[in-house]
Structures are given as structure tokens and as C-alpha cells.
Short mmCIF file of C-alpha atoms in Angstrom, two decimals:
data_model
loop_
_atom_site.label_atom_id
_atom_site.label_comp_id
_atom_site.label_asym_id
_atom_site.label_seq_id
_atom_site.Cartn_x
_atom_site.Cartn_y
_atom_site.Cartn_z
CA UNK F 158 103.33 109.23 104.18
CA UNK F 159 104.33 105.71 105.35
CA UNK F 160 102.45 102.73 105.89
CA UNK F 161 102.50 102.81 109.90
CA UNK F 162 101.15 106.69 109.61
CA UNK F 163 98.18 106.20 107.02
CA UNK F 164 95.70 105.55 109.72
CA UNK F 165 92.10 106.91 108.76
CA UNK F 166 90.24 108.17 112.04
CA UNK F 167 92.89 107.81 115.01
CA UNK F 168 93.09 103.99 114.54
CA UNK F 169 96.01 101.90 116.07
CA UNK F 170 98.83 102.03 113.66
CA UNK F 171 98.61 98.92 111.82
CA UNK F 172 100.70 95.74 111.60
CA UNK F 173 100.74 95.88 115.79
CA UNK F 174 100.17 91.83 115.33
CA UNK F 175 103.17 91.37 113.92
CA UNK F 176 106.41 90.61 115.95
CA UNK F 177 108.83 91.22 116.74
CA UNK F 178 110.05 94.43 115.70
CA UNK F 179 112.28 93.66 112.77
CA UNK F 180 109.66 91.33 111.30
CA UNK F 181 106.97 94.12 111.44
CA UNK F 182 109.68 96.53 109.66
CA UNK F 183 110.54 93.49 106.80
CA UNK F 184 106.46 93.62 106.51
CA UNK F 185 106.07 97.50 106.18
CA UNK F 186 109.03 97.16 103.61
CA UNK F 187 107.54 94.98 101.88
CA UNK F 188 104.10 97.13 101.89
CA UNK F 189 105.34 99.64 100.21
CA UNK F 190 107.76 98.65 97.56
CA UNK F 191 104.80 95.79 96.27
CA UNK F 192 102.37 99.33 96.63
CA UNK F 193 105.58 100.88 94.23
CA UNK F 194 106.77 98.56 91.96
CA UNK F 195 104.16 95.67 92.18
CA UNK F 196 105.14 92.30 93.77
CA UNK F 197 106.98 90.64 90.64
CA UNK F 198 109.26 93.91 90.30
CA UNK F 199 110.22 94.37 94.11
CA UNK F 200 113.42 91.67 95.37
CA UNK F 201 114.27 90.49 98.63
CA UNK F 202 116.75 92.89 98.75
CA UNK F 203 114.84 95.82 97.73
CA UNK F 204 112.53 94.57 101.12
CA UNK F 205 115.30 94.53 103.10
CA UNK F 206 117.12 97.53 102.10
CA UNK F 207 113.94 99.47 102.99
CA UNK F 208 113.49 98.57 106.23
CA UNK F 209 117.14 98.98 106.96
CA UNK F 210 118.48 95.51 106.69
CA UNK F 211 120.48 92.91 105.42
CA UNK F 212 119.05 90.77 102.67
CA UNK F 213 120.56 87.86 105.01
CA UNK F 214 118.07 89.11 107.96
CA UNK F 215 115.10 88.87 105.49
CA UNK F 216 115.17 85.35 105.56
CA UNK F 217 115.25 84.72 109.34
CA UNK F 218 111.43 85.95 109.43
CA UNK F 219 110.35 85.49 106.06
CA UNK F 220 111.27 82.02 104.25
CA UNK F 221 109.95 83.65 100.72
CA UNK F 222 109.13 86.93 99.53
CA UNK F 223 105.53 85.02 98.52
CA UNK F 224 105.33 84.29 102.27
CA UNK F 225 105.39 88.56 103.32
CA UNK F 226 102.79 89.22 100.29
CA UNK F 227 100.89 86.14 101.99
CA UNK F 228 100.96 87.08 105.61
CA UNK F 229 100.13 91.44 104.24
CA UNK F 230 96.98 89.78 102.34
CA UNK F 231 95.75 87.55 105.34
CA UNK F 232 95.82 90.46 107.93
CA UNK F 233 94.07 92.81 105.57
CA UNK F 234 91.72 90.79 104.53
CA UNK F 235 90.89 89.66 107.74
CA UNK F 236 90.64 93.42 108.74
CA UNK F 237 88.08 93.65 106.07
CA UNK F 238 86.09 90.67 107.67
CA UNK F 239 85.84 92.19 110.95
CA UNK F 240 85.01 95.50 109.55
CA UNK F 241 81.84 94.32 107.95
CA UNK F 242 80.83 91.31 110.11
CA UNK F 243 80.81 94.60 112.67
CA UNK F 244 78.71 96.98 110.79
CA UNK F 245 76.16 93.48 109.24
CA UNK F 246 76.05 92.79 113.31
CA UNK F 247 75.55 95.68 114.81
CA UNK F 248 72.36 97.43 115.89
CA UNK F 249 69.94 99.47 113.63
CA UNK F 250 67.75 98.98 110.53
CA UNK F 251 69.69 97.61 106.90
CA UNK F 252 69.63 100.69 106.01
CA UNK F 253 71.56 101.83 109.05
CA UNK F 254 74.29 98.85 108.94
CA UNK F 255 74.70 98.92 105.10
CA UNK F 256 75.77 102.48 105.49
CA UNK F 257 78.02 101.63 108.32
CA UNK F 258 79.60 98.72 106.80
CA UNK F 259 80.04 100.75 103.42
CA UNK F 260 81.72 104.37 105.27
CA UNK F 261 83.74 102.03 107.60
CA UNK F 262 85.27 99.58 104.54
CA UNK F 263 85.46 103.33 102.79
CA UNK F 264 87.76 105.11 105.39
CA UNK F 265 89.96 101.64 106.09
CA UNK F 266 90.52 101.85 102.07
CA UNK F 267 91.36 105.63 101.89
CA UNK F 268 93.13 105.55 105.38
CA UNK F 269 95.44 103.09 104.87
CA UNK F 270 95.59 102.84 100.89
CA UNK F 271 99.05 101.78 100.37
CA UNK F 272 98.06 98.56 102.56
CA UNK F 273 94.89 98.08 100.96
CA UNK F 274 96.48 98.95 97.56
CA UNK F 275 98.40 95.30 98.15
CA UNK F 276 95.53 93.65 99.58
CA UNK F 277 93.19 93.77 97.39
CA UNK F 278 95.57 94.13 93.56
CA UNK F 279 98.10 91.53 94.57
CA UNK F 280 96.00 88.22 94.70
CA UNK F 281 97.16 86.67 91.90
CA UNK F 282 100.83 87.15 92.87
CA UNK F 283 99.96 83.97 95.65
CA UNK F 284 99.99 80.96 94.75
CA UNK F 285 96.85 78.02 95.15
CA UNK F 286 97.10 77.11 98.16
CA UNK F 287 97.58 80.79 99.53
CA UNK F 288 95.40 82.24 97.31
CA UNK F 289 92.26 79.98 97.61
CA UNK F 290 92.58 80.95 101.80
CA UNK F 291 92.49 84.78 100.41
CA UNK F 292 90.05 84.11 98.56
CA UNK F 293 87.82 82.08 101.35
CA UNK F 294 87.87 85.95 102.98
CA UNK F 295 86.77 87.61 100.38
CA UNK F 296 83.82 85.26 100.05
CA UNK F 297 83.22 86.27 104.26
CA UNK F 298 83.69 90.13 102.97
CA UNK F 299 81.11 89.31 99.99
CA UNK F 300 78.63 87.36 102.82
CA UNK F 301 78.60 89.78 105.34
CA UNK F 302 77.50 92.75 102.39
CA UNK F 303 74.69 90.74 101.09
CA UNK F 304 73.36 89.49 104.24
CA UNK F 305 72.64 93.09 105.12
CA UNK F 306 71.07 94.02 101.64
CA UNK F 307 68.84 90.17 102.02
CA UNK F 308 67.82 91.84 105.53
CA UNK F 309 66.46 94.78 103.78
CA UNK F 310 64.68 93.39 101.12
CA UNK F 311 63.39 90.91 103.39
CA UNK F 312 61.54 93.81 105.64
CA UNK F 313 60.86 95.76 102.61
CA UNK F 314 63.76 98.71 102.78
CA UNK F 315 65.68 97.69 99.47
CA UNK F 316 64.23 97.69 95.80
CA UNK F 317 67.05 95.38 94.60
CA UNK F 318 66.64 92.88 91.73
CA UNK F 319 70.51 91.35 91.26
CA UNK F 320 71.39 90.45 95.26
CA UNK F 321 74.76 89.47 93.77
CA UNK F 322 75.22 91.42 91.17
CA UNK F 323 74.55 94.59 93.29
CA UNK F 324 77.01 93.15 96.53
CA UNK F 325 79.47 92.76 93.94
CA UNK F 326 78.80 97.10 93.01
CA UNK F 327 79.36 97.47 96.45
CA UNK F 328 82.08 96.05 97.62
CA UNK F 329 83.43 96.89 94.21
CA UNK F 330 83.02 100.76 94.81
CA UNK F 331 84.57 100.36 97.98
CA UNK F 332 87.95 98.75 97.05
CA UNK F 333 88.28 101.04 94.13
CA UNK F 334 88.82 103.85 96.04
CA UNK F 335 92.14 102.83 97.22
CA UNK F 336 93.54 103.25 93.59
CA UNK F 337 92.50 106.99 93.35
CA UNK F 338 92.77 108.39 97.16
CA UNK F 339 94.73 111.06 97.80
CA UNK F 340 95.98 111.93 101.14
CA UNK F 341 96.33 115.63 99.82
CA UNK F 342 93.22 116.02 97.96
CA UNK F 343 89.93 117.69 98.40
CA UNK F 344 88.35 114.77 100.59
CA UNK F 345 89.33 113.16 103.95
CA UNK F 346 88.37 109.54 104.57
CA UNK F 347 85.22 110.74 106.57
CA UNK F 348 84.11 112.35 104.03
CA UNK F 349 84.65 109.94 101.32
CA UNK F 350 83.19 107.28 103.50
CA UNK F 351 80.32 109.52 103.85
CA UNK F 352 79.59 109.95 100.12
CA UNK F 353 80.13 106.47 99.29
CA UNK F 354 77.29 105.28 101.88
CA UNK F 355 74.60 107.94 100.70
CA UNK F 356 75.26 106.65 97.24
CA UNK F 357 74.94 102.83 97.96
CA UNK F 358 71.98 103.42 99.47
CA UNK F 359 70.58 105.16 96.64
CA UNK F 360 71.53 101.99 94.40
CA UNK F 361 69.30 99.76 96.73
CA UNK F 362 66.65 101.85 96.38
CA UNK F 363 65.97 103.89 99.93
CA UNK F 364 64.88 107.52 99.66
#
């Protein structure tokens, strides 16, 4: 399955930001050989003979193949951010929002898990000044989890000792699930997403 068709509950196909056309091929290109071979392993002209290009046309959207791996990481991580700053936002008790921000960061991982495969196991690939903007979203992603489990302890929903320790099980659960999804296996994303929240919940304590 390509990148553009592992979409997990009818989404928009992803990548729809990027333009024009043949820099949003370079980019899917790029998704999936980094996904393949890892980022050090995949050239420029690996990229470009992917997407059906010249390794001369590469470099009229993309100064450096550090700069696609860059610009993949920055949209899915801000994907993440708006995922959960949706579910920690929206309306209903912790309880209700945890498990929404859990099965929602669940399906986006299983959905689109070549993406996410890159997004979240390619971070040290970037370099500082890259990576320390990465890794200013993944504090957001980290923020937006533990606000929700502070608002349930707070009102008394949540037994939870290590506020860190246990945002850190969560999100951790989460991302790991792009590593082992399979599009043909015994679970959809639904369901995944399903399973995932009724187990978080059990870790912070609500029967």
C-alpha cells in the first residue's frame, strides 16, 4: 500500500499541504524509501527515482535530502499536536478525552504507519537546529497527554502516582504501534485504537 493510500478512517490523503505536485511526489518518495532502508541508506537518487524523476529535479524543491526528512517530521508531528490538543480540548470528562486522544493518536499511527514509521524513528537523522524544533512538538504532544491525566486526578478520576512517568507509557504505547501494524492482520485501526484506550485507562486507574 502506498503512503497517499494508508489513510485510517476515510481521512484526506495526506501530504495535501505540500505543493506543488512534483514536490509532494519527491516527499512521498522520500516517505517510503527512509520507511525501507532508513534515512542514512536511502540517496537522492533513490528519492528521485521513486517518484519518477531526475535526481537533477530533486534539488529544485529540496536543497538536501536532510531538508525532505525535516519538512516529513514537521508535518507529522504537527499532525500529532493537533490530534491531541483536539481530544485534551474537547468536551467530556478525562476519562472521556484521554480515551479520545489515545484511539485517535492510535488509528493516525496504524493508518498511516509508513509516515509515522519516519516521524517518530528518524529524529536523530536531523540535525540541532532541526531537531530541537521536532523536538519542541513532541514536548506539545507530551503536554497535551498529561494535562488530561492532571485534569483527572485533579477531580478525582485517575489513581496515578508518576504524572510523567505514566504520559511517557502513553504516548509510548501509542507510537509503538506503528512498528508492528499490519494492514493485513487481524485488527483494523478502529479496533486497535479501541483496545489501546480501554487499556490506558485501566493504567490510570478508572474502572
Amino acid at each position: 500500500m502506498s503512503t497517499a493510500e494508508e489513510t485510517a478512517g476515510g481521512e484526506v490523503a495526506p501530504w495535501g499541504e505540500v505543493t506543488p505536485d512534483a514536490a509532494r511526489r519527491l516527499l512521498m518518495a522520500a516517505v517510503e524509501a527512509f520507511a525501507e532502508r532508513g534515512y542514512h541508506a536511502t540517496t537522492t537518487r533513490d528519492i528521485a527515482g521513486r517518484a519518477g524523476m531526475s535526481p537533477a529535479a530533486l534539488y529544485i524543491h529540496y536543497k538536501t535530502k536532510e531538508e525532505l526528512l525535516h519538512r516529513i517530521s514537521r508535518i507529522g508531528h504537527e499532525k500529532a499536536v493537533d490530534i491531541l490538543s483536539t481530544a485534551a480540548r474537547g468536551e467530556g470528562t478525562p476519562a472521556e478525552r484521554l480515551a479520545d486522544a489515545v484511539s485517535s493518536f492510535v488509528r493516525w499511527h496504524a493508518g498511516g504507519r509508513t509516515t509515522a514509521r519516519v516521524v517518530q524513528y528518524e529524529l536523530d537523522s536531523l540535525g540541532p537546529d532541526a531537531r530541537a524544533e521536532i523536538l519542541a512538538l513532541r514536548r506539545q504532544c507530551d503536554a497535551e497527554v498529561r494535562g488530561i491525566i492532571e485534569d483527572g486526578i485533579a477531580v478525582g478520576d485517575f489513581d496515578v502516582l508518576d504524572v510523567k512517568g505514566t504520559t511517557l507509557a502513553v504516548l509510548s504505547l501509542c507510537i509503538d504501534v506503528a512498528r508492528w501494524f499490519n494492514v493485513h492482520g487481524r485488527w483494523t485501526p478502529d479496533e486497535v485504537g479501541a483496545l489501546y484506550a480501554d487499556l490506558v485507562l485501566r493504567m490510570v486507574g478508572v474502572k
